[in-house]
């Protein structure tokens, strides 16, 4: 479940929506959109018991400039 209103905001997951979906299905669920801290992930898991919690911005935008550059090095021929 992706809460597009929260996606990239880093203000926390939409726990009300995630909880409602958890009540409607017993299927494995991954939630994304809004993680800004490890506490956000903890609250999500405590609230919903999800099997997956995505957190893109939490791991990409950090440090004083709120950005990280990842570079892949490839071996030569």
Coordinates of C-alpha atoms in Angstrom, one line a residue:
X1 CA 0.0 0.0 0.0
X2 CA 1.5 3.3 -1.0
X3 CA 0.1 6.5 0.6
X4 CA 0.9 8.9 -2.3
X5 CA -0.1 11.8 -0.1
X6 CA 2.7 11.0 2.3
X7 CA 5.2 9.7 -0.3
X8 CA 8.5 11.5 0.1
X9 CA 7.2 13.7 2.9
X10 CA 9.1 11.8 5.7
X11 CA 6.3 12.7 8.1
X12 CA 5.3 9.1 9.0
X13 CA 3.1 6.4 7.4
X14 CA -0.6 6.8 7.0
X15 CA -1.3 4.5 9.9
X16 CA -5.1 4.9 9.8
X17 CA -5.1 3.7 6.2
X18 CA -2.7 0.9 6.8
X19 CA -4.7 -0.3 9.8
X20 CA -7.9 -0.3 7.8
X21 CA -6.4 -2.3 5.0
X22 CA -4.9 -4.8 7.6
X23 CA -8.5 -5.3 8.9
X24 CA -9.8 -6.0 5.4
X25 CA -7.2 -8.6 4.4
X26 CA -5.0 -11.3 5.8
X27 CA -2.7 -11.1 2.7
X28 CA 0.9 -10.1 3.3
X29 CA 1.2 -6.4 3.2
X30 CA 4.0 -3.9 2.4
X31 CA 3.5 -0.3 3.3
X32 CA 5.3 2.7 1.8
X33 CA 5.0 6.4 1.7
X34 CA 6.1 8.7 4.6
X35 CA 8.8 7.0 6.6
X36 CA 11.1 9.6 8.1
X37 CA 12.6 7.7 11.1
X38 CA 13.1 4.3 12.5
X39 CA 10.3 5.1 15.0
X40 CA 7.9 5.5 12.0
X41 CA 8.8 1.9 10.9
X42 CA 8.4 0.6 14.5
X43 CA 5.0 2.3 14.9
X44 CA 3.9 0.8 11.6
X45 CA 4.9 -2.7 12.5
X46 CA 3.4 -2.4 16.0
X47 CA 0.1 -1.1 14.5
X48 CA -0.3 -3.5 11.5
X49 CA 2.1 -6.4 11.9
X50 CA 3.2 -5.8 8.3
X51 CA 5.7 -8.0 6.5
X52 CA 7.3 -5.1 4.7
X53 CA 8.0 -1.4 5.4
X54 CA 9.5 0.6 2.5
X55 CA 11.5 3.7 3.4
X56 CA 13.2 5.2 0.3
X57 CA 13.7 8.8 1.4
X58 CA 14.8 7.8 4.9
X59 CA 17.8 6.0 3.4
X60 CA 18.5 8.4 0.5
X61 CA 18.1 11.9 1.9
X62 CA 20.3 12.4 4.9
X63 CA 23.2 14.5 6.2
X64 CA 23.5 18.3 6.2
X65 CA 22.6 18.5 2.5
X66 CA 19.8 16.0 2.7
X67 CA 21.2 14.0 -0.2
X68 CA 23.4 11.1 -1.0
X69 CA 25.1 10.2 -4.3
X70 CA 25.4 6.5 -4.9
X71 CA 27.9 5.4 -7.5
X72 CA 28.3 1.9 -8.8
X73 CA 31.8 0.9 -9.9
X74 CA 32.0 -1.6 -12.7
X75 CA 35.1 -3.7 -13.4
X76 CA 36.8 -3.0 -16.7
X77 CA 36.9 -5.5 -19.5

